[in-house]
mmCIF file of C-alpha atoms in Angstrom:
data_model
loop_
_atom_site.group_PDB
_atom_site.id
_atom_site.type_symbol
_atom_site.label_atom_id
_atom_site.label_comp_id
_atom_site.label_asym_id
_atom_site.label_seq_id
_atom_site.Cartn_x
_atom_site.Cartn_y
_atom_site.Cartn_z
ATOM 1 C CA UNK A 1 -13.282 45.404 -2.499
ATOM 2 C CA UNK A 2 -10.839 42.740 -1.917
ATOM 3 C CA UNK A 3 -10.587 40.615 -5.219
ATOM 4 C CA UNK A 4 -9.928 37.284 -3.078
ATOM 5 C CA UNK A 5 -13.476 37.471 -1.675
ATOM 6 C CA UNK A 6 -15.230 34.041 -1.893
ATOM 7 C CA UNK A 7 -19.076 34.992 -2.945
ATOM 8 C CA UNK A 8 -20.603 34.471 0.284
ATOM 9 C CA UNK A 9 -17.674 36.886 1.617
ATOM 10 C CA UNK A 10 -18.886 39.250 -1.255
ATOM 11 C CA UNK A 11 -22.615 38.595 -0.220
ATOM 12 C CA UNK A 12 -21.938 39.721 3.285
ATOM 13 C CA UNK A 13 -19.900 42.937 2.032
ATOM 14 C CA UNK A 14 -22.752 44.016 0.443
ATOM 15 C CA UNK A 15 -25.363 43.405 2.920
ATOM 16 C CA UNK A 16 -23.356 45.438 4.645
ATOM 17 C CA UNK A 17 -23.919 48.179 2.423
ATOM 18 C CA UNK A 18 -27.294 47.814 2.063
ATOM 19 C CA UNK A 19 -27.672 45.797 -0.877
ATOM 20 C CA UNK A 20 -28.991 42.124 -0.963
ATOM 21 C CA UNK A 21 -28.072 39.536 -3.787
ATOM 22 C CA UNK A 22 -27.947 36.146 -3.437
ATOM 23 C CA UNK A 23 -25.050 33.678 -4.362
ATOM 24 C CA UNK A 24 -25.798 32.962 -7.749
ATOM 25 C CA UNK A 25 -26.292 36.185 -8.593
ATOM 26 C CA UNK A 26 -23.012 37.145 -7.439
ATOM 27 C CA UNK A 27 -21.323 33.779 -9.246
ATOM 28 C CA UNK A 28 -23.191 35.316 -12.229
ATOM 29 C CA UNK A 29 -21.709 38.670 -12.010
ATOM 30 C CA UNK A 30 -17.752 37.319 -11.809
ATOM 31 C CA UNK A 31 -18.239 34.993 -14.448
ATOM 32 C CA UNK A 32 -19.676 37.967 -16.793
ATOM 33 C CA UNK A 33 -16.653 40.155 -15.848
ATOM 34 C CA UNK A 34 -14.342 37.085 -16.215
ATOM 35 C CA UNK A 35 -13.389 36.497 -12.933
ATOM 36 C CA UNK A 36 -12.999 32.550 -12.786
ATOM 37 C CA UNK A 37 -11.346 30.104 -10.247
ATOM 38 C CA UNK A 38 -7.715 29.580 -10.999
ATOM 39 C CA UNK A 39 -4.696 28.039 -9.406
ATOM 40 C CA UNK A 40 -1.114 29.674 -9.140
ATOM 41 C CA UNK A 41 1.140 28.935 -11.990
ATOM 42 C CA UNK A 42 4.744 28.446 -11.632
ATOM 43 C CA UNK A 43 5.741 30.773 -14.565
ATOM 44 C CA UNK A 44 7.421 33.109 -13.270
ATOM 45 C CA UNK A 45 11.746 33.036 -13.703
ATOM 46 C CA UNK A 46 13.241 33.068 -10.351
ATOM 47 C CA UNK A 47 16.752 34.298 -12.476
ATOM 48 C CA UNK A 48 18.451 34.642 -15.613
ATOM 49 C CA UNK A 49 21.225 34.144 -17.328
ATOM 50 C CA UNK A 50 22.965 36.092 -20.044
ATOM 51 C CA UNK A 51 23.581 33.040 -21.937
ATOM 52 C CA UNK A 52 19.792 31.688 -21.691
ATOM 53 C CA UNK A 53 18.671 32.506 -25.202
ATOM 54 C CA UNK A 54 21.841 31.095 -26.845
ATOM 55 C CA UNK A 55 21.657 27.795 -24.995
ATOM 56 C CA UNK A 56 17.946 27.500 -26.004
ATOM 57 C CA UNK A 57 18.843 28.429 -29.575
ATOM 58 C CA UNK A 58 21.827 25.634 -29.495
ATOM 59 C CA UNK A 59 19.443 22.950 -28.275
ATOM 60 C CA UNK A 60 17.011 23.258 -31.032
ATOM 61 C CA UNK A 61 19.932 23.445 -34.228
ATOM 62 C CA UNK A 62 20.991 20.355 -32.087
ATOM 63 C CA UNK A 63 18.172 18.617 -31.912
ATOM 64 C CA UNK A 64 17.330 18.841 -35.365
ATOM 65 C CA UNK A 65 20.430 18.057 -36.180
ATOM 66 C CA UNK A 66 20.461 15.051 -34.783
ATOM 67 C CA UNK A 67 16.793 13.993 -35.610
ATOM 68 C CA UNK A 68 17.619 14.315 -39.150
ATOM 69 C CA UNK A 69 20.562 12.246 -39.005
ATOM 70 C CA UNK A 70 18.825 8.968 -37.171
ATOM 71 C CA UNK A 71 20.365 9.944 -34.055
ATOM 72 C CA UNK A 72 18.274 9.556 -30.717
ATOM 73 C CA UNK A 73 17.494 12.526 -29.082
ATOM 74 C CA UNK A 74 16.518 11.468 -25.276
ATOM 75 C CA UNK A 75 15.996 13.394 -22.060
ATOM 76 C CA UNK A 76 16.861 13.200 -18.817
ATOM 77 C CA UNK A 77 15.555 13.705 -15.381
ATOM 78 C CA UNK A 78 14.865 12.167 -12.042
ATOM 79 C CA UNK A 79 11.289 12.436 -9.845
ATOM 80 C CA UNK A 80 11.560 13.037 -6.737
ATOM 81 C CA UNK A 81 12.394 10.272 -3.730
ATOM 82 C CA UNK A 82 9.222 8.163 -2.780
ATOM 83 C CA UNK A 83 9.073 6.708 0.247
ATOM 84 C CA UNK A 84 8.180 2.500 0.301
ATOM 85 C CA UNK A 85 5.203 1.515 3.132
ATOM 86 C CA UNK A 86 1.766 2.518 4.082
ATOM 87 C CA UNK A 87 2.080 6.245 3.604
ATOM 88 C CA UNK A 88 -0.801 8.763 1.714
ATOM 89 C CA UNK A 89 -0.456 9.810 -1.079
ATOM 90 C CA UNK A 90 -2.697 12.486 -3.402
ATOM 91 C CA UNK A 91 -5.324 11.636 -5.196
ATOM 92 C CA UNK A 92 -8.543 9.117 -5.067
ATOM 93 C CA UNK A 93 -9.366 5.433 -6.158
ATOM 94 C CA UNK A 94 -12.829 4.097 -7.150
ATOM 95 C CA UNK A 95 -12.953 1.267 -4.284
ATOM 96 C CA UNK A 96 -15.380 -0.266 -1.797
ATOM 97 C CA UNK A 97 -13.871 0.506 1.170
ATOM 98 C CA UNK A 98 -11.283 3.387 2.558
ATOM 99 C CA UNK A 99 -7.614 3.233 1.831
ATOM 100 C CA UNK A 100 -5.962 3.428 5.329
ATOM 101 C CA UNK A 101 -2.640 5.224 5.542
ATOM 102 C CA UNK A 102 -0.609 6.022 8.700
ATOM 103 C CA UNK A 103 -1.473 9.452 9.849
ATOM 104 C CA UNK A 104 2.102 10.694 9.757
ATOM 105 C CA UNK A 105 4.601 9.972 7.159
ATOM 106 C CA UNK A 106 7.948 9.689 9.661
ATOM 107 C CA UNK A 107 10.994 7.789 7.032
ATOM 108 C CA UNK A 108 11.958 5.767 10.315
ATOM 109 C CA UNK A 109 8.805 3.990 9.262
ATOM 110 C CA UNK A 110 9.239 3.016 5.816
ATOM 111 C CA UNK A 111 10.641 -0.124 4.440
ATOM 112 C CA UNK A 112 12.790 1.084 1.841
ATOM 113 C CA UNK A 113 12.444 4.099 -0.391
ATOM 114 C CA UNK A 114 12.426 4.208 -4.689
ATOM 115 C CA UNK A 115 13.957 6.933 -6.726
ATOM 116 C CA UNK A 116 12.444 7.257 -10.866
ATOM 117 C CA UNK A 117 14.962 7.967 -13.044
ATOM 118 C CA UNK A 118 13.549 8.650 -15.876
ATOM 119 C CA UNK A 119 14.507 8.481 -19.919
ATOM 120 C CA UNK A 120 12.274 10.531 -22.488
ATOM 121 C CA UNK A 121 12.549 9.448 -26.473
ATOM 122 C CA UNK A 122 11.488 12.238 -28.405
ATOM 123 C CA UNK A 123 11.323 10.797 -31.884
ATOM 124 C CA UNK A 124 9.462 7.738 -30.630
ATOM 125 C CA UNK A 125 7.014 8.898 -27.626
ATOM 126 C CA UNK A 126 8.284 6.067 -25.420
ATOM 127 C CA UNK A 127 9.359 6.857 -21.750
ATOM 128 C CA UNK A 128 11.626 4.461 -19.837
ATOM 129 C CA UNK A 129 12.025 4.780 -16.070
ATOM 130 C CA UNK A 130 15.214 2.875 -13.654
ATOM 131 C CA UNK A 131 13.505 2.573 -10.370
ATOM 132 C CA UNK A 132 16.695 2.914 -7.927
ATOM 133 C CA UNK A 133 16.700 1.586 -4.349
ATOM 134 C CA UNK A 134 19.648 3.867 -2.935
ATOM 135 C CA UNK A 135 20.558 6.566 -3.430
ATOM 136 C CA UNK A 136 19.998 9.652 -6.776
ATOM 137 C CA UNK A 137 23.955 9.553 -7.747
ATOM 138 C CA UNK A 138 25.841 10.017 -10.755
ATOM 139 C CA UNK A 139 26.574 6.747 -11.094
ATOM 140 C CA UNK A 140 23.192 5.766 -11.136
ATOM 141 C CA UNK A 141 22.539 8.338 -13.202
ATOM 142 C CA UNK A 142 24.504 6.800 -15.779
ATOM 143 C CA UNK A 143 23.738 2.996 -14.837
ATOM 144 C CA UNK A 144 20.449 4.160 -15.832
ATOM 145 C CA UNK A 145 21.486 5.599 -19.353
ATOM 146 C CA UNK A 146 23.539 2.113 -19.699
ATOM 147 C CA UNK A 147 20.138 0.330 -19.235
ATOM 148 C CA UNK A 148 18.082 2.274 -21.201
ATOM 149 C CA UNK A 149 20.875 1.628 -24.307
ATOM 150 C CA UNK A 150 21.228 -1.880 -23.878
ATOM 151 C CA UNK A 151 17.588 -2.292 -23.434
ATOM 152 C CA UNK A 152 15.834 0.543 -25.796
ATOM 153 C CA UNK A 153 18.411 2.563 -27.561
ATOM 154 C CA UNK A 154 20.596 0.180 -29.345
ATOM 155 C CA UNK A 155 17.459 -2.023 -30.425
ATOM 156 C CA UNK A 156 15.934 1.218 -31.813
ATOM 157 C CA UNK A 157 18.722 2.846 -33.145
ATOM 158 C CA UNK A 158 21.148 0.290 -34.089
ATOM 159 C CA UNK A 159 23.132 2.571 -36.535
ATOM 160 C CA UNK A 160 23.255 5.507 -34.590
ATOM 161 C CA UNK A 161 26.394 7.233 -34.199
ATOM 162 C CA UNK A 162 26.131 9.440 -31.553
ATOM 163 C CA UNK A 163 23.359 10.146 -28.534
ATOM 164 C CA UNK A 164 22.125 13.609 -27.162
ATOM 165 C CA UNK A 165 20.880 13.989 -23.837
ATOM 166 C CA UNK A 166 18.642 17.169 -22.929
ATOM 167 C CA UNK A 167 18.987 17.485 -18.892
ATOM 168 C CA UNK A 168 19.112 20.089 -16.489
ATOM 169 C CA UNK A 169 22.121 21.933 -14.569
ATOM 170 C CA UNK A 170 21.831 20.297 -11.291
ATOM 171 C CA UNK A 171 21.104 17.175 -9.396
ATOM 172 C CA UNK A 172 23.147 14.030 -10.079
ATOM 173 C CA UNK A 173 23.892 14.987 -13.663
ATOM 174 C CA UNK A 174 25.117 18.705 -12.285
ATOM 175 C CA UNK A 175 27.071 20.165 -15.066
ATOM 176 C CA UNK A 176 29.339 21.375 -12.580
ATOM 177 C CA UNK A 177 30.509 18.187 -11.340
ATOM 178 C CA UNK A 178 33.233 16.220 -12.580
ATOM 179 C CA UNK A 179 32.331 13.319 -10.818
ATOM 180 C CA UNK A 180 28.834 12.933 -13.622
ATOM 181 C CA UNK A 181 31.416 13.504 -16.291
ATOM 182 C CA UNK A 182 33.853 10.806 -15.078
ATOM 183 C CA UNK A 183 31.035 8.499 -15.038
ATOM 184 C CA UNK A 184 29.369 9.677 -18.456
ATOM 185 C CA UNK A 185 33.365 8.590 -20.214
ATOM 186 C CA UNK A 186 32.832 5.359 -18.139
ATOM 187 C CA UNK A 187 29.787 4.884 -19.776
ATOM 188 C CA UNK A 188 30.565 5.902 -23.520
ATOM 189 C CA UNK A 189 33.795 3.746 -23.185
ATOM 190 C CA UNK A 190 31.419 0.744 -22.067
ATOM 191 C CA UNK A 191 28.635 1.700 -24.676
ATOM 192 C CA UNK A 192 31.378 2.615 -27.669
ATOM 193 C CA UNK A 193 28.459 5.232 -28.135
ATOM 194 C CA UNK A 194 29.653 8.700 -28.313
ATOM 195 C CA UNK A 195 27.512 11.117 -25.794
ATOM 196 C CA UNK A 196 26.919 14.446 -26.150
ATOM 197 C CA UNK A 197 25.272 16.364 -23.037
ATOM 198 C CA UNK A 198 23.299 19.647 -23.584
ATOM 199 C CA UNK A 199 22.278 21.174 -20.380
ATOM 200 C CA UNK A 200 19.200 23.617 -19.954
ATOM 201 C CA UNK A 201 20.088 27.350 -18.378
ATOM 202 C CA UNK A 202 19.651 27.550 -14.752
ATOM 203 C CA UNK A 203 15.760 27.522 -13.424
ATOM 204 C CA UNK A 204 14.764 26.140 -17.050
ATOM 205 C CA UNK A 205 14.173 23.049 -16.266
ATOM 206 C CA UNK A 206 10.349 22.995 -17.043
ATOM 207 C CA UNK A 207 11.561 23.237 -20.561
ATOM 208 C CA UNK A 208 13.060 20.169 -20.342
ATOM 209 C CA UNK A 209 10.722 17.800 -22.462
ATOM 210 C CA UNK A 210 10.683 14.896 -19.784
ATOM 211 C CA UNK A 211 8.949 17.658 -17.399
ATOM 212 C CA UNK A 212 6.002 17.745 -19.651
ATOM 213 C CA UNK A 213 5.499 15.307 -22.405
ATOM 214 C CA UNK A 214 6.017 12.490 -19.851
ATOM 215 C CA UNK A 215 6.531 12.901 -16.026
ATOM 216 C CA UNK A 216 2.723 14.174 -15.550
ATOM 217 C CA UNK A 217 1.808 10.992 -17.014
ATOM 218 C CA UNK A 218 3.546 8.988 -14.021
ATOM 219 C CA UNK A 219 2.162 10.988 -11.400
ATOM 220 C CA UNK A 220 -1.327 10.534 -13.003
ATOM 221 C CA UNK A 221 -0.723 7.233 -13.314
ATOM 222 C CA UNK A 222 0.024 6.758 -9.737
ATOM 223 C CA UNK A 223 -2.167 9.053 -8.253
ATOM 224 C CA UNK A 224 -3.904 7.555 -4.796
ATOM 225 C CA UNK A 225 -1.732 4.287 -4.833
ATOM 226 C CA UNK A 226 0.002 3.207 -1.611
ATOM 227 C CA UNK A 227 3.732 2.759 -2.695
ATOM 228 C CA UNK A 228 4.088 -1.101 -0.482
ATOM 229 C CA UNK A 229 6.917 -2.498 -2.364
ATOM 230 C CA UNK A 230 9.050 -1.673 -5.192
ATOM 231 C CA UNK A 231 7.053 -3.859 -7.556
ATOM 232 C CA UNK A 232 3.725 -2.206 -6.901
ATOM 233 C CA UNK A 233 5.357 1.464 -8.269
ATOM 234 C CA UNK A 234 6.781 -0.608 -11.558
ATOM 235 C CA UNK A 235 3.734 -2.288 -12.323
ATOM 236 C CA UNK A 236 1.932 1.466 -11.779
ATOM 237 C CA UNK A 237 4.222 3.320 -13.824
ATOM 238 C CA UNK A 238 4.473 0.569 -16.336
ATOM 239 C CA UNK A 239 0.456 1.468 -17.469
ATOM 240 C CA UNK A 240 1.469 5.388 -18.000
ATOM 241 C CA UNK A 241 0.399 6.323 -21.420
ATOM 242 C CA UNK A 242 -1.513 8.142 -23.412
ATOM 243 C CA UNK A 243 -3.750 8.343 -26.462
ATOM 244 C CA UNK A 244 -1.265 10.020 -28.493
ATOM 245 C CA UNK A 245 1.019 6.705 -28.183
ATOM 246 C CA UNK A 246 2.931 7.112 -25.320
ATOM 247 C CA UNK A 247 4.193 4.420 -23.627
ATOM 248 C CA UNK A 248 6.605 3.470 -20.708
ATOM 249 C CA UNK A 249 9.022 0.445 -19.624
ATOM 250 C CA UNK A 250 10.426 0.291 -16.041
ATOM 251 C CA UNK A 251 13.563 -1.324 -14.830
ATOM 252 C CA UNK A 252 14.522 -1.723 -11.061
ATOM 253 C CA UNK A 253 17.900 -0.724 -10.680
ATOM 254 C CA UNK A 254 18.614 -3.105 -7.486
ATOM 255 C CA UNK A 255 22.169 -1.546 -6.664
ATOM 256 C CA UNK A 256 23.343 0.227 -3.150
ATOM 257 C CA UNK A 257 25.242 3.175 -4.756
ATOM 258 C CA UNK A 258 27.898 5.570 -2.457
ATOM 259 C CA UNK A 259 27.534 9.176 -2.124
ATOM 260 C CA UNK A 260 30.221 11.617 -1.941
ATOM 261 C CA UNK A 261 32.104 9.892 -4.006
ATOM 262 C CA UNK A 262 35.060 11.876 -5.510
ATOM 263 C CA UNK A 263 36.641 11.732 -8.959
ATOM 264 C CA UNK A 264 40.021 10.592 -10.064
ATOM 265 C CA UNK A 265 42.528 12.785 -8.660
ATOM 266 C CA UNK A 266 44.560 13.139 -12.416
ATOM 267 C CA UNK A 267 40.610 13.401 -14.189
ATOM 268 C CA UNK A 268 40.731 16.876 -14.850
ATOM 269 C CA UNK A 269 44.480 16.990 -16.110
ATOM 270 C CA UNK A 270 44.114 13.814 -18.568
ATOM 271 C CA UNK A 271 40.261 14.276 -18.893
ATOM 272 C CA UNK A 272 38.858 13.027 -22.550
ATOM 273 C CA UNK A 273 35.726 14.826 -22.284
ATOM 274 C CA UNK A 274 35.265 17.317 -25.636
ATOM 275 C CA UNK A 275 33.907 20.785 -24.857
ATOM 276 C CA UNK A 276 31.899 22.555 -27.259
ATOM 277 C CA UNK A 277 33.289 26.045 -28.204
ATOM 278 C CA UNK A 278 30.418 27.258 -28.028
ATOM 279 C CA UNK A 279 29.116 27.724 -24.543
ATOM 280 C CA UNK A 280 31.336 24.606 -23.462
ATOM 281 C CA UNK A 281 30.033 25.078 -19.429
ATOM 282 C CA UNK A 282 26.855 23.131 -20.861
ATOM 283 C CA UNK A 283 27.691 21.579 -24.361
ATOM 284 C CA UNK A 284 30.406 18.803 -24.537
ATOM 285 C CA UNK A 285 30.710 14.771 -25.449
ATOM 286 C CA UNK A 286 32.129 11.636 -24.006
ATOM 287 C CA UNK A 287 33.873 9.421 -26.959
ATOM 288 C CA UNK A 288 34.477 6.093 -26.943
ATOM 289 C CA UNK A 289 38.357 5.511 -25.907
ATOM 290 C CA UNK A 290 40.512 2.667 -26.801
#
């Protein structure tokens, strides 16, 4: 019998074969054997990586190194694009009367968009998001670590010495790029905080702490709300927390930023950017220069 039968499906089958049972007795009968309503989980690794273990292993010594010194230990990510005007959006509202949306969700009909870029403290709890206007770039990327310093980081760690960020592989802070790393020395150099990046393998990213101590708590926290205006998705995101202690700040980031933007043509030759020796494609620093 085919195992995706609903019970009335199952009820039918085996009228069919000359035996009657109702519904509940059939509800009964899975739950006894364990068969229970569940949803697809995204566990499975689409690929691997020879170095995926060692990378793993690096982040924790690093992390605990770091911890133990005072040093924040923050990470990185960005939700995805949300669209700005009367669009739907999952989930449901206790209200009095239905939330009308426009039936199809076409961009030309939006009146701006909003992209969360968000910052995850580790030691503390706290989340901080940059809601960006433009476009998910590098250099917003980093205009939204600069915030997050001058605004969190430096007021909570005002002796630290150095900053690790946990992020992924790809997306505006691809460890690929040199255009992310140009803008990371920018930032150090404007900071006088030295950086160090540690990037998660390829298709880890669910390990990466933002993806589950904190980002669930945004969408829950804006679950059923019409995105209208840039200020409606702060103040939303501003009440994420939890009853462990989380809580969240939000910035808008107010900035048009370019895409395809290029780096230096002499970065790579005079490039100040310290790779690790040890797996250097995903472990290196931006210091401070003169």
């Amino acid at each position: 019998m085919d195992l995706y039968l609903k019970p009335r499906e199952i009820v039918s089958e085996l009228l069919k074969k000359g035996y009657s049972v109702s519904r509940n007795i059939v509800r009964y009968l899975l739950k006894k054997h364990e068969y229970v309503k569940r949803k697809a989980q995204k566990n499975i690794t689409m690929g691997g990586h020879p170095d995926r273990n060692a990378q793993f292993e690096n982040i924790t010594q690093l992390k605990q190194d770091y911890l133990d010194a005072g040093n924040p230990v923050i990470s990185m990510d960005t939700k995805k694009k949300e669209l700005l005007g009367t669009f739907y959006r999952n989930g449901s509202l206790y209200t009095q009367a239905a939330i009308q949306t426009n039936d199809h969700d076409f961009p030309s009909s939006a009146t701006g968009s909003v992209i969360p870029h968000g910052f995850y403290d580790l030691k503390r709890n706290t989340g901080y998001i940059t809601l960006g206007t433009s476009h998910d770039t590098s250099e917003f990327a980093c205009d939204s670590l600069f915030q997050w310093w001058v605004n969190e980081g430096i007021i909570h760690y005002p002796k630290a010495k150095s900053l690790l960020i946990l992020c992924d592989g790809g997306g505006s802070n691809s460890s690929r790029h040199y255009i992310f790393k140009e803008d990371l020395q920018k930032t150090a150099n404007a900071l006088g905080l030295e950086i160090r990046i540690a990037h998660y393998p390829p298709y880890t990213s669910k390990y990466n702490p933002i993806e589950h101590r904190f980002f669930p708590h945004v969408t829950r926290a804006c679950e059923g709300v019409v995105f209208d205006s840039v200020e409606t998705v702060k103040t939303l995101i501003s009440r994420t927390s939890t009853s462990k202690g989380l809580t969240t700040i939000v910035h808008i980031l107010d900035k048009i930023y370019e895409t395809g933007r290029k780096y230096a043509a002499d970065f790579k030759e005079i490039m100040p950017i310290v790779f690790d020796t040890h797996l250097p494609k995903w472990n290196y620093r931006a210091i401070p220069q003169e």
